[in-house]
């Protein structure tokens, strides 16, 4: 009897400790999720944007349409209740979309800083990549978004489940807004050219670094755990690839060794890049320090 009572007391204590721990984790995660980011005052005008160039950036290089849809009406991106329920926002002027109320500055803040007009932090949206976008390219993207036909679609629901809370509390699911340098200045324009500098620019706004890592040596930097690690794309690994090998890999989703690329690698949208863009990107990839593949 006494033994049973003792066990029961231990069990109660364990349950109590577990509940307190869960409470602390939940509270910490909510603090991180709910924190508002105060930005320095931003002046930005989207006047003079070219919607056709914006469509190319959004549909190919920066892959906005991969998440927000070809029609930009958004939709479910993650539906895993334990983890999160997350929709890519409806960017059109239809009901449920942000198009009607977003100002030029609101777009700038969301795209280059990862922050909503109320200061809250956007999830998954790769502002870490778009922080490098030039003013002119951003204007073009905004012109394209504004010109898209209005579509009604409710995408506001965002729920973060228990696993999501634990990951956020542990810092394993960082928000782009917490990684972007909000005080950095942006280039006014980045003139297209077939050279290393423009290739580097493309690699930035195409989020190559977000997935392939800061030195492009590959690893598991983004996405769910069941997608393969991003490949090493330094000359240490793909140094023997010709320009045609590189182009063909991205255009067909199959590399020179016959490996079929997982669809998490956005090759279908990158495949729409122009020849000059492929050349510039290839020149840049050749120029980065080689990292040997891990044995
Ligand atoms: C990897 C997926 C992904 C890509 C690529 C992406 N977005 Fe998003 N975007 C999201 C998600 C998800 C949200 C909503 C985040 C949330 O609810 O926390 C969002 C939110 C936004 C918002 C804020 C709307 C609101 O609800 O207040 C804007 C504006 C936006 N995205 C524009 C763009 C543009 C323009 C591009 C390309 C330059 C782009 N996005 C690329 C996933 C993406
Ligand atoms: C959303 C994440 C993501 C982005 C953004 C991304 N990649 Fe990838 N990439 C991957 C993953 C994951 C793989 C590995 C796919 C596999 O093994 O099936 C990969 C594979 C590749 C490969 C094939 C390598 C090989 O040896 O077969 C190349 C080349 C490549 N990426 C280049 C790029 C370039 C260049 C960019 C930017 C323009 C880029 N990727 C952007 C995730 C990404």
mmCIF file of C-alpha atoms and ligand atoms in Angstrom:
data_model
loop_
_atom_site.group_PDB
_atom_site.id
_atom_site.type_symbol
_atom_site.label_atom_id
_atom_site.label_comp_id
_atom_site.label_asym_id
_atom_site.label_seq_id
_atom_site.Cartn_x
_atom_site.Cartn_y
_atom_site.Cartn_z
ATOM 1 C CA UNK A 1 0.000 0.000 0.000
ATOM 2 C CA UNK A 2 2.721 2.407 1.045
ATOM 3 C CA UNK A 3 4.703 1.437 -2.056
ATOM 4 C CA UNK A 4 1.697 2.193 -4.275
ATOM 5 C CA UNK A 5 1.249 5.586 -2.612
ATOM 6 C CA UNK A 6 4.923 6.316 -3.166
ATOM 7 C CA UNK A 7 4.687 5.392 -6.849
ATOM 8 C CA UNK A 8 1.576 7.479 -7.224
ATOM 9 C CA UNK A 9 3.328 10.497 -5.704
ATOM 10 C CA UNK A 10 6.240 10.062 -8.091
ATOM 11 C CA UNK A 11 3.849 9.777 -11.021
ATOM 12 C CA UNK A 12 1.998 12.929 -9.958
ATOM 13 C CA UNK A 13 5.282 14.805 -9.653
ATOM 14 C CA UNK A 14 6.340 13.646 -13.115
ATOM 15 C CA UNK A 15 3.037 14.722 -14.637
ATOM 16 C CA UNK A 16 3.325 18.056 -12.861
ATOM 17 C CA UNK A 17 6.893 18.609 -14.100
ATOM 18 C CA UNK A 18 5.868 17.641 -17.650
ATOM 19 C CA UNK A 19 2.961 20.091 -17.551
ATOM 20 C CA UNK A 20 5.158 22.902 -16.285
ATOM 21 C CA UNK A 21 7.771 22.138 -18.962
ATOM 22 C CA UNK A 22 5.090 22.124 -21.658
ATOM 23 C CA UNK A 23 3.787 25.438 -20.316
ATOM 24 C CA UNK A 24 7.248 26.997 -20.404
ATOM 25 C CA UNK A 25 7.838 25.788 -23.968
ATOM 26 C CA UNK A 26 4.424 27.041 -25.122
ATOM 27 C CA UNK A 27 4.950 30.402 -23.452
ATOM 28 C CA UNK A 28 8.451 30.830 -24.939
ATOM 29 C CA UNK A 29 7.211 29.901 -28.429
ATOM 30 C CA UNK A 30 4.260 32.302 -28.178
ATOM 31 C CA UNK A 31 6.682 35.048 -27.146
ATOM 32 C CA UNK A 32 8.801 34.435 -30.240
ATOM 33 C CA UNK A 33 5.814 34.091 -32.577
ATOM 34 C CA UNK A 34 3.982 37.113 -31.191
ATOM 35 C CA UNK A 35 6.947 39.510 -31.032
ATOM 36 C CA UNK A 36 6.403 42.571 -33.213
ATOM 37 C CA UNK A 37 9.359 43.873 -35.197
ATOM 38 C CA UNK A 38 9.774 47.642 -35.233
ATOM 39 C CA UNK A 39 11.312 48.748 -38.516
ATOM 40 C CA UNK A 40 13.052 52.017 -39.151
ATOM 41 C CA UNK A 41 10.754 54.275 -41.222
ATOM 42 C CA UNK A 42 10.650 53.070 -44.825
ATOM 43 C CA UNK A 43 10.036 55.204 -47.892
ATOM 44 C CA UNK A 44 9.280 53.169 -50.984
ATOM 45 C CA UNK A 45 7.364 53.922 -54.153
ATOM 46 C CA UNK A 46 6.431 51.160 -56.572
ATOM 47 C CA UNK A 47 5.695 53.631 -59.386
ATOM 48 C CA UNK A 48 7.177 52.660 -62.733
ATOM 49 C CA UNK A 49 7.226 48.894 -62.239
ATOM 50 C CA UNK A 50 7.270 46.647 -65.311
ATOM 51 C CA UNK A 51 4.708 43.838 -64.809
ATOM 52 C CA UNK A 52 6.202 41.625 -67.533
ATOM 53 C CA UNK A 53 9.643 41.632 -65.920
ATOM 54 C CA UNK A 54 7.881 41.188 -62.537
ATOM 55 C CA UNK A 55 6.095 38.100 -63.871
ATOM 56 C CA UNK A 56 9.449 36.606 -64.867
ATOM 57 C CA UNK A 57 11.004 37.254 -61.452
ATOM 58 C CA UNK A 58 7.920 35.974 -59.615
ATOM 59 C CA UNK A 59 7.312 32.996 -61.886
ATOM 60 C CA UNK A 60 10.876 31.869 -62.446
ATOM 61 C CA UNK A 61 13.804 33.362 -60.535
ATOM 62 C CA UNK A 62 12.250 34.099 -57.148
ATOM 63 C CA UNK A 63 9.539 31.445 -57.389
ATOM 64 C CA UNK A 64 6.718 33.423 -55.723
ATOM 65 C CA UNK A 65 4.202 31.421 -57.745
ATOM 66 C CA UNK A 66 5.575 28.115 -56.427
ATOM 67 C CA UNK A 67 3.978 28.947 -53.088
ATOM 68 C CA UNK A 68 1.336 31.598 -53.889
ATOM 69 C CA UNK A 69 0.097 29.786 -57.018
ATOM 70 C CA UNK A 70 0.229 30.756 -60.690
ATOM 71 C CA UNK A 71 -2.811 32.994 -60.101
ATOM 72 C CA UNK A 72 -1.338 34.366 -56.821
ATOM 73 C CA UNK A 73 -4.527 33.411 -54.939
ATOM 74 C CA UNK A 74 -2.528 31.414 -52.379
ATOM 75 C CA UNK A 75 -3.603 28.230 -50.661
ATOM 76 C CA UNK A 76 -2.553 25.585 -48.141
ATOM 77 C CA UNK A 77 1.208 25.071 -47.930
ATOM 78 C CA UNK A 78 1.528 23.038 -44.749
ATOM 79 C CA UNK A 79 -1.376 20.971 -43.432
ATOM 80 C CA UNK A 80 0.059 18.952 -40.557
ATOM 81 C CA UNK A 81 -1.927 19.921 -37.442
ATOM 82 C CA UNK A 82 0.736 18.716 -34.960
ATOM 83 C CA UNK A 83 3.261 20.906 -36.769
ATOM 84 C CA UNK A 84 1.285 23.752 -38.322
ATOM 85 C CA UNK A 85 -1.471 24.773 -40.647
ATOM 86 C CA UNK A 86 -0.101 27.440 -42.900
ATOM 87 C CA UNK A 87 -1.456 29.020 -46.065
ATOM 88 C CA UNK A 88 0.465 31.051 -48.590
ATOM 89 C CA UNK A 89 -1.444 34.347 -48.633
ATOM 90 C CA UNK A 90 -3.852 35.368 -51.355
ATOM 91 C CA UNK A 91 -2.000 38.309 -52.935
ATOM 92 C CA UNK A 92 -4.804 39.347 -55.304
ATOM 93 C CA UNK A 93 -7.436 42.058 -54.853
ATOM 94 C CA UNK A 94 -10.171 39.434 -54.477
ATOM 95 C CA UNK A 95 -11.902 38.860 -51.135
ATOM 96 C CA UNK A 96 -9.542 37.231 -48.632
ATOM 97 C CA UNK A 97 -6.577 38.725 -50.512
ATOM 98 C CA UNK A 98 -4.209 41.453 -49.337
ATOM 99 C CA UNK A 99 -4.131 43.266 -52.715
ATOM 100 C CA UNK A 100 -6.831 45.789 -51.880
ATOM 101 C CA UNK A 101 -5.229 47.031 -48.674
ATOM 102 C CA UNK A 102 -1.481 46.603 -49.199
ATOM 103 C CA UNK A 103 0.416 49.863 -49.839
ATOM 104 C CA UNK A 104 3.783 50.049 -51.627
ATOM 105 C CA UNK A 105 5.535 50.137 -48.268
ATOM 106 C CA UNK A 106 3.493 47.167 -47.007
ATOM 107 C CA UNK A 107 4.775 45.106 -49.956
ATOM 108 C CA UNK A 108 8.338 46.230 -49.378
ATOM 109 C CA UNK A 109 8.079 45.285 -45.702
ATOM 110 C CA UNK A 110 6.570 41.848 -46.412
ATOM 111 C CA UNK A 111 8.887 40.901 -49.283
ATOM 112 C CA UNK A 112 12.273 42.282 -48.208
ATOM 113 C CA UNK A 113 11.769 42.117 -44.425
ATOM 114 C CA UNK A 114 9.283 39.266 -43.850
ATOM 115 C CA UNK A 115 6.964 41.433 -41.781
ATOM 116 C CA UNK A 116 3.226 42.197 -41.976
ATOM 117 C CA UNK A 117 1.939 45.777 -41.689
ATOM 118 C CA UNK A 118 1.199 45.175 -37.965
ATOM 119 C CA UNK A 119 4.836 44.214 -37.329
ATOM 120 C CA UNK A 120 4.161 40.461 -36.988
ATOM 121 C CA UNK A 121 6.541 37.973 -38.596
ATOM 122 C CA UNK A 122 5.669 35.937 -41.685
ATOM 123 C CA UNK A 123 6.459 32.215 -41.623
ATOM 124 C CA UNK A 124 8.226 30.285 -44.442
ATOM 125 C CA UNK A 125 8.112 33.302 -46.771
ATOM 126 C CA UNK A 126 11.828 33.600 -47.749
ATOM 127 C CA UNK A 127 12.567 37.267 -47.045
ATOM 128 C CA UNK A 128 16.104 36.053 -46.243
ATOM 129 C CA UNK A 129 16.505 35.755 -50.029
ATOM 130 C CA UNK A 130 14.412 38.712 -51.141
ATOM 131 C CA UNK A 131 16.201 41.148 -48.804
ATOM 132 C CA UNK A 132 18.783 41.342 -51.615
ATOM 133 C CA UNK A 133 16.254 42.365 -54.290
ATOM 134 C CA UNK A 134 16.920 45.694 -55.987
ATOM 135 C CA UNK A 135 14.361 48.503 -55.760
ATOM 136 C CA UNK A 136 13.612 48.206 -59.474
ATOM 137 C CA UNK A 137 13.057 44.430 -59.408
ATOM 138 C CA UNK A 138 10.809 44.846 -56.374
ATOM 139 C CA UNK A 139 8.775 47.512 -58.222
ATOM 140 C CA UNK A 140 8.422 45.108 -61.146
ATOM 141 C CA UNK A 141 7.221 42.299 -58.869
ATOM 142 C CA UNK A 142 4.701 44.600 -57.183
ATOM 143 C CA UNK A 143 3.432 45.780 -60.593
ATOM 144 C CA UNK A 144 2.902 42.136 -61.579
ATOM 145 C CA UNK A 145 1.118 41.299 -58.302
ATOM 146 C CA UNK A 146 -1.124 44.379 -58.573
ATOM 147 C CA UNK A 147 -2.007 43.523 -62.165
ATOM 148 C CA UNK A 148 -3.127 39.978 -61.367
ATOM 149 C CA UNK A 149 -6.887 39.261 -61.666
ATOM 150 C CA UNK A 150 -8.795 39.389 -58.353
ATOM 151 C CA UNK A 151 -9.668 35.947 -56.972
ATOM 152 C CA UNK A 152 -11.683 35.222 -53.823
ATOM 153 C CA UNK A 153 -9.829 32.830 -51.524
ATOM 154 C CA UNK A 154 -9.575 32.878 -47.727
ATOM 155 C CA UNK A 155 -6.004 32.175 -46.638
ATOM 156 C CA UNK A 156 -5.754 33.899 -43.262
ATOM 157 C CA UNK A 157 -5.902 30.808 -41.055
ATOM 158 C CA UNK A 158 -2.569 30.137 -39.343
ATOM 159 C CA UNK A 159 -2.282 27.589 -36.538
ATOM 160 C CA UNK A 160 0.926 26.414 -35.000
ATOM 161 C CA UNK A 161 0.653 22.989 -33.381
ATOM 162 C CA UNK A 162 2.517 21.502 -30.389
ATOM 163 C CA UNK A 163 5.470 20.213 -32.435
ATOM 164 C CA UNK A 164 5.699 23.614 -34.135
ATOM 165 C CA UNK A 165 5.762 25.287 -30.712
ATOM 166 C CA UNK A 166 8.582 23.037 -29.480
ATOM 167 C CA UNK A 167 10.656 23.672 -32.636
ATOM 168 C CA UNK A 168 10.111 27.418 -32.407
ATOM 169 C CA UNK A 169 10.970 27.490 -28.689
ATOM 170 C CA UNK A 170 14.189 25.583 -29.460
ATOM 171 C CA UNK A 171 15.061 28.004 -32.259
ATOM 172 C CA UNK A 172 14.872 25.200 -34.847
ATOM 173 C CA UNK A 173 12.275 27.033 -36.925
ATOM 174 C CA UNK A 174 13.644 30.545 -37.235
ATOM 175 C CA UNK A 175 11.609 33.370 -38.741
ATOM 176 C CA UNK A 176 13.113 35.138 -41.751
ATOM 177 C CA UNK A 177 12.374 38.473 -40.055
ATOM 178 C CA UNK A 178 14.734 37.522 -37.217
ATOM 179 C CA UNK A 179 17.575 36.848 -39.679
ATOM 180 C CA UNK A 180 17.206 39.803 -42.077
ATOM 181 C CA UNK A 181 19.357 42.890 -41.490
ATOM 182 C CA UNK A 182 16.533 45.440 -41.430
ATOM 183 C CA UNK A 183 18.895 48.400 -41.613
ATOM 184 C CA UNK A 184 20.760 47.244 -44.752
ATOM 185 C CA UNK A 185 20.410 49.449 -47.811
ATOM 186 C CA UNK A 186 19.183 48.045 -51.122
ATOM 187 C CA UNK A 187 20.597 48.532 -54.619
ATOM 188 C CA UNK A 188 18.461 50.900 -56.718
ATOM 189 C CA UNK A 189 18.748 48.589 -59.711
ATOM 190 C CA UNK A 190 20.806 45.580 -60.758
ATOM 191 C CA UNK A 191 21.291 45.660 -64.517
ATOM 192 C CA UNK A 192 21.115 42.194 -66.113
ATOM 193 C CA UNK A 193 24.531 41.104 -67.384
ATOM 194 C CA UNK A 194 26.273 37.844 -68.173
ATOM 195 C CA UNK A 195 28.827 37.993 -65.391
ATOM 196 C CA UNK A 196 29.644 36.688 -61.929
ATOM 197 C CA UNK A 197 28.187 39.728 -60.128
ATOM 198 C CA UNK A 198 24.779 39.354 -61.746
ATOM 199 C CA UNK A 199 24.914 35.588 -61.221
ATOM 200 C CA UNK A 200 25.512 36.168 -57.515
ATOM 201 C CA UNK A 201 22.560 38.555 -57.446
ATOM 202 C CA UNK A 202 20.328 35.943 -59.098
ATOM 203 C CA UNK A 203 21.534 33.260 -56.671
ATOM 204 C CA UNK A 204 20.527 35.527 -53.793
ATOM 205 C CA UNK A 205 17.031 36.417 -54.971
ATOM 206 C CA UNK A 206 16.457 32.828 -56.145
ATOM 207 C CA UNK A 207 17.100 31.610 -52.587
ATOM 208 C CA UNK A 208 19.912 29.207 -53.615
ATOM 209 C CA UNK A 209 21.665 30.087 -50.331
ATOM 210 C CA UNK A 210 18.547 29.442 -48.222
ATOM 211 C CA UNK A 211 18.535 25.784 -49.251
ATOM 212 C CA UNK A 212 22.101 25.025 -50.334
ATOM 213 C CA UNK A 213 23.666 26.853 -47.376
ATOM 214 C CA UNK A 214 25.860 29.927 -46.923
ATOM 215 C CA UNK A 215 28.775 28.425 -48.897
ATOM 216 C CA UNK A 216 26.520 26.414 -51.254
ATOM 217 C CA UNK A 217 28.092 23.168 -50.025
ATOM 218 C CA UNK A 218 24.649 21.658 -49.403
ATOM 219 C CA UNK A 219 22.915 20.243 -46.370
ATOM 220 C CA UNK A 220 19.544 20.341 -44.702
ATOM 221 C CA UNK A 221 18.837 24.044 -44.378
ATOM 222 C CA UNK A 222 15.174 24.218 -45.359
ATOM 223 C CA UNK A 223 12.049 22.191 -45.660
ATOM 224 C CA UNK A 224 10.564 19.158 -43.970
ATOM 225 C CA UNK A 225 12.834 16.325 -42.894
ATOM 226 C CA UNK A 226 11.623 13.905 -45.525
ATOM 227 C CA UNK A 227 13.085 15.951 -48.399
ATOM 228 C CA UNK A 228 16.678 15.093 -49.380
ATOM 229 C CA UNK A 229 19.496 17.383 -48.270
ATOM 230 C CA UNK A 230 20.276 20.074 -50.819
ATOM 231 C CA UNK A 231 23.261 19.175 -52.997
ATOM 232 C CA UNK A 232 26.779 20.581 -52.855
ATOM 233 C CA UNK A 233 26.793 22.940 -55.869
ATOM 234 C CA UNK A 234 30.321 24.315 -55.435
ATOM 235 C CA UNK A 235 33.036 23.417 -57.988
ATOM 236 C CA UNK A 236 34.135 20.778 -55.442
ATOM 237 C CA UNK A 237 31.081 18.749 -56.458
ATOM 238 C CA UNK A 238 29.845 19.996 -59.832
ATOM 239 C CA UNK A 239 33.144 21.375 -61.129
ATOM 240 C CA UNK A 240 33.173 18.955 -64.054
ATOM 241 C CA UNK A 241 29.736 20.100 -65.232
ATOM 242 C CA UNK A 242 29.641 22.065 -68.467
ATOM 243 C CA UNK A 243 27.215 24.933 -68.931
ATOM 244 C CA UNK A 244 25.015 22.522 -70.878
ATOM 245 C CA UNK A 245 25.083 19.968 -68.040
ATOM 246 C CA UNK A 246 23.958 22.699 -65.656
ATOM 247 C CA UNK A 247 21.192 23.945 -67.946
ATOM 248 C CA UNK A 248 19.964 20.466 -68.755
ATOM 249 C CA UNK A 249 19.878 19.484 -65.077
ATOM 250 C CA UNK A 250 17.663 22.430 -64.218
ATOM 251 C CA UNK A 251 15.542 22.246 -67.359
ATOM 252 C CA UNK A 252 14.824 18.521 -67.080
ATOM 253 C CA UNK A 253 15.165 17.852 -63.343
ATOM 254 C CA UNK A 254 17.723 15.123 -64.042
ATOM 255 C CA UNK A 255 21.464 15.544 -63.441
ATOM 256 C CA UNK A 256 24.332 14.174 -65.605
ATOM 257 C CA UNK A 257 24.527 11.024 -63.461
ATOM 258 C CA UNK A 258 20.834 10.334 -64.088
ATOM 259 C CA UNK A 259 19.653 11.325 -60.599
ATOM 260 C CA UNK A 260 16.095 12.703 -60.730
ATOM 261 C CA UNK A 261 15.818 15.822 -58.573
ATOM 262 C CA UNK A 262 13.324 15.969 -55.761
ATOM 263 C CA UNK A 263 10.604 18.523 -56.498
ATOM 264 C CA UNK A 264 11.600 20.497 -53.391
ATOM 265 C CA UNK A 265 14.412 21.810 -55.593
ATOM 266 C CA UNK A 266 12.384 24.371 -57.611
ATOM 267 C CA UNK A 267 13.831 23.313 -60.962
ATOM 268 C CA UNK A 268 10.502 23.622 -62.822
ATOM 269 C CA UNK A 269 10.351 27.376 -62.216
ATOM 270 C CA UNK A 270 14.117 27.927 -62.510
ATOM 271 C CA UNK A 271 13.897 26.112 -65.869
ATOM 272 C CA UNK A 272 12.163 29.225 -67.245
ATOM 273 C CA UNK A 273 15.262 31.383 -66.795
ATOM 274 C CA UNK A 274 16.687 33.019 -69.912
ATOM 275 C CA UNK A 275 19.937 31.794 -71.486
ATOM 276 C CA UNK A 276 21.716 34.897 -70.202
ATOM 277 C CA UNK A 277 20.497 34.161 -66.678
ATOM 278 C CA UNK A 278 21.700 30.545 -66.899
ATOM 279 C CA UNK A 279 25.085 31.808 -68.126
ATOM 280 C CA UNK A 280 25.432 34.351 -65.321
ATOM 281 C CA UNK A 281 24.392 31.845 -62.645
ATOM 282 C CA UNK A 282 26.796 29.230 -64.025
ATOM 283 C CA UNK A 283 29.638 31.787 -64.070
ATOM 284 C CA UNK A 284 28.896 32.607 -60.455
ATOM 285 C CA UNK A 285 28.756 28.947 -59.341
ATOM 286 C CA UNK A 286 32.157 28.380 -60.988
ATOM 287 C CA UNK A 287 33.581 31.294 -59.007
ATOM 288 C CA UNK A 288 32.707 30.165 -55.478
ATOM 289 C CA UNK A 289 35.313 28.394 -53.316
ATOM 290 C CA UNK A 290 35.154 24.629 -53.951
ATOM 291 C CA UNK A 291 34.049 22.471 -51.043
ATOM 292 C CA UNK A 292 34.852 18.757 -51.332
ATOM 293 C CA UNK A 293 31.903 16.385 -51.054
ATOM 294 C CA UNK A 294 31.640 14.732 -47.634
ATOM 295 C CA UNK A 295 32.689 11.106 -47.616
HETATM 296 C C1 LIG B 1 8.330 29.133 -49.919
HETATM 297 C C2 LIG B 1 7.008 29.692 -50.104
HETATM 298 C C3 LIG B 1 6.870 31.151 -50.449
HETATM 299 C C4 LIG B 1 7.505 31.849 -51.461
HETATM 300 C C5 LIG B 1 8.529 31.332 -52.451
HETATM 301 C C6 LIG B 1 6.967 33.195 -51.412
HETATM 302 N N1 LIG B 1 6.056 33.314 -50.401
HETATM 303 FE FE1 LIG B 1 5.020 34.986 -49.898
HETATM 304 N N2 LIG B 1 4.224 34.009 -48.302
HETATM 305 C C7 LIG B 1 4.362 32.666 -48.043
HETATM 306 C C8 LIG B 1 3.583 32.325 -46.873
HETATM 307 C C9 LIG B 1 3.464 30.932 -46.247
HETATM 308 C C10 LIG B 1 2.975 33.517 -46.427
HETATM 309 C C11 LIG B 1 2.075 33.673 -45.190
HETATM 310 C C12 LIG B 1 2.937 33.576 -43.950
HETATM 311 C C13 LIG B 1 2.191 33.576 -42.645
HETATM 312 O O1 LIG B 1 0.962 33.484 -42.635
HETATM 313 O O2 LIG B 1 2.881 33.671 -41.615
HETATM 314 C C14 LIG B 1 3.409 34.564 -47.346
HETATM 315 C C15 LIG B 1 3.048 35.893 -47.252
HETATM 316 C C16 LIG B 1 3.305 36.859 -48.220
HETATM 317 C C17 LIG B 1 2.874 38.235 -48.152
HETATM 318 C C18 LIG B 1 2.122 38.862 -46.975
HETATM 319 C C19 LIG B 1 0.634 38.777 -47.159
HETATM 320 C C20 LIG B 1 -0.146 38.837 -45.866
HETATM 321 O O3 LIG B 1 -0.834 37.842 -45.606
HETATM 322 O O4 LIG B 1 -0.070 39.828 -45.132
HETATM 323 C C21 LIG B 1 3.256 38.848 -49.326
HETATM 324 C C22 LIG B 1 2.996 40.273 -49.751
HETATM 325 C C23 LIG B 1 3.983 37.855 -50.092
HETATM 326 N N3 LIG B 1 4.008 36.656 -49.381
HETATM 327 C C24 LIG B 1 4.532 38.070 -51.347
HETATM 328 C C25 LIG B 1 5.432 37.199 -51.961
HETATM 329 C C26 LIG B 1 6.212 37.515 -53.148
HETATM 330 C C27 LIG B 1 6.061 38.778 -53.973
HETATM 331 C C28 LIG B 1 7.037 36.454 -53.375
HETATM 332 C C29 LIG B 1 8.126 36.323 -54.414
HETATM 333 C C30 LIG B 1 9.072 37.433 -54.509
HETATM 334 C C31 LIG B 1 6.728 35.450 -52.357
HETATM 335 N N4 LIG B 1 5.763 35.940 -51.525
HETATM 336 C C32 LIG B 1 7.342 34.205 -52.276
HETATM 337 C C33 LIG B 1 5.118 31.765 -48.748
HETATM 338 C C34 LIG B 1 5.956 32.084 -49.797
HETATM 339 C C1 LIG B 2 13.721 25.300 -51.761
HETATM 340 C C2 LIG B 2 15.072 24.795 -51.686
HETATM 341 C C3 LIG B 2 16.007 24.962 -52.858
HETATM 342 C C4 LIG B 2 16.278 26.106 -53.577
HETATM 343 C C5 LIG B 2 15.656 27.488 -53.405
HETATM 344 C C6 LIG B 2 17.288 25.752 -54.531
HETATM 345 N N1 LIG B 2 17.616 24.421 -54.418
HETATM 346 FE FE1 LIG B 2 18.881 23.385 -55.628
HETATM 347 N N2 LIG B 2 18.400 21.669 -54.657
HETATM 348 C C7 LIG B 2 17.601 21.574 -53.555
HETATM 349 C C8 LIG B 2 17.559 20.197 -53.113
HETATM 350 C C9 LIG B 2 16.790 19.673 -51.897
HETATM 351 C C10 LIG B 2 18.354 19.477 -54.018
HETATM 352 C C11 LIG B 2 18.632 17.964 -53.969
HETATM 353 C C12 LIG B 2 17.540 17.255 -54.723
HETATM 354 C C13 LIG B 2 17.752 15.764 -54.774
HETATM 355 O O1 LIG B 2 18.789 15.269 -54.330
HETATM 356 O O2 LIG B 2 16.847 15.082 -55.306
HETATM 357 C C14 LIG B 2 18.861 20.423 -54.977
HETATM 358 C C15 LIG B 2 19.650 20.091 -56.062
HETATM 359 C C16 LIG B 2 20.224 21.004 -56.932
HETATM 360 C C17 LIG B 2 21.084 20.664 -58.045
HETATM 361 C C18 LIG B 2 21.458 19.253 -58.499
HETATM 362 C C19 LIG B 2 22.789 18.866 -57.951
HETATM 363 C C20 LIG B 2 23.193 17.461 -58.286
HETATM 364 O O3 LIG B 2 24.346 17.124 -58.007
HETATM 365 O O4 LIG B 2 22.370 16.687 -58.807
HETATM 366 C C21 LIG B 2 21.500 21.841 -58.597
HETATM 367 C C22 LIG B 2 22.441 22.004 -59.794
HETATM 368 C C23 LIG B 2 20.898 22.901 -57.848
HETATM 369 N N3 LIG B 2 20.128 22.364 -56.855
HETATM 370 C C24 LIG B 2 21.112 24.234 -58.089
HETATM 371 C C25 LIG B 2 20.388 25.252 -57.478
HETATM 372 C C26 LIG B 2 20.552 26.654 -57.796
HETATM 373 C C27 LIG B 2 21.578 27.221 -58.751
HETATM 374 C C28 LIG B 2 19.634 27.338 -57.056
HETATM 375 C C29 LIG B 2 19.313 28.803 -57.081
HETATM 376 C C30 LIG B 2 19.122 29.366 -58.410
HETATM 377 C C31 LIG B 2 18.897 26.347 -56.276
HETATM 378 N N4 LIG B 2 19.408 25.112 -56.544
HETATM 379 C C32 LIG B 2 17.853 26.657 -55.419
HETATM 380 C C33 LIG B 2 16.917 22.602 -52.937
HETATM 381 C C34 LIG B 2 16.855 23.905 -53.398
#
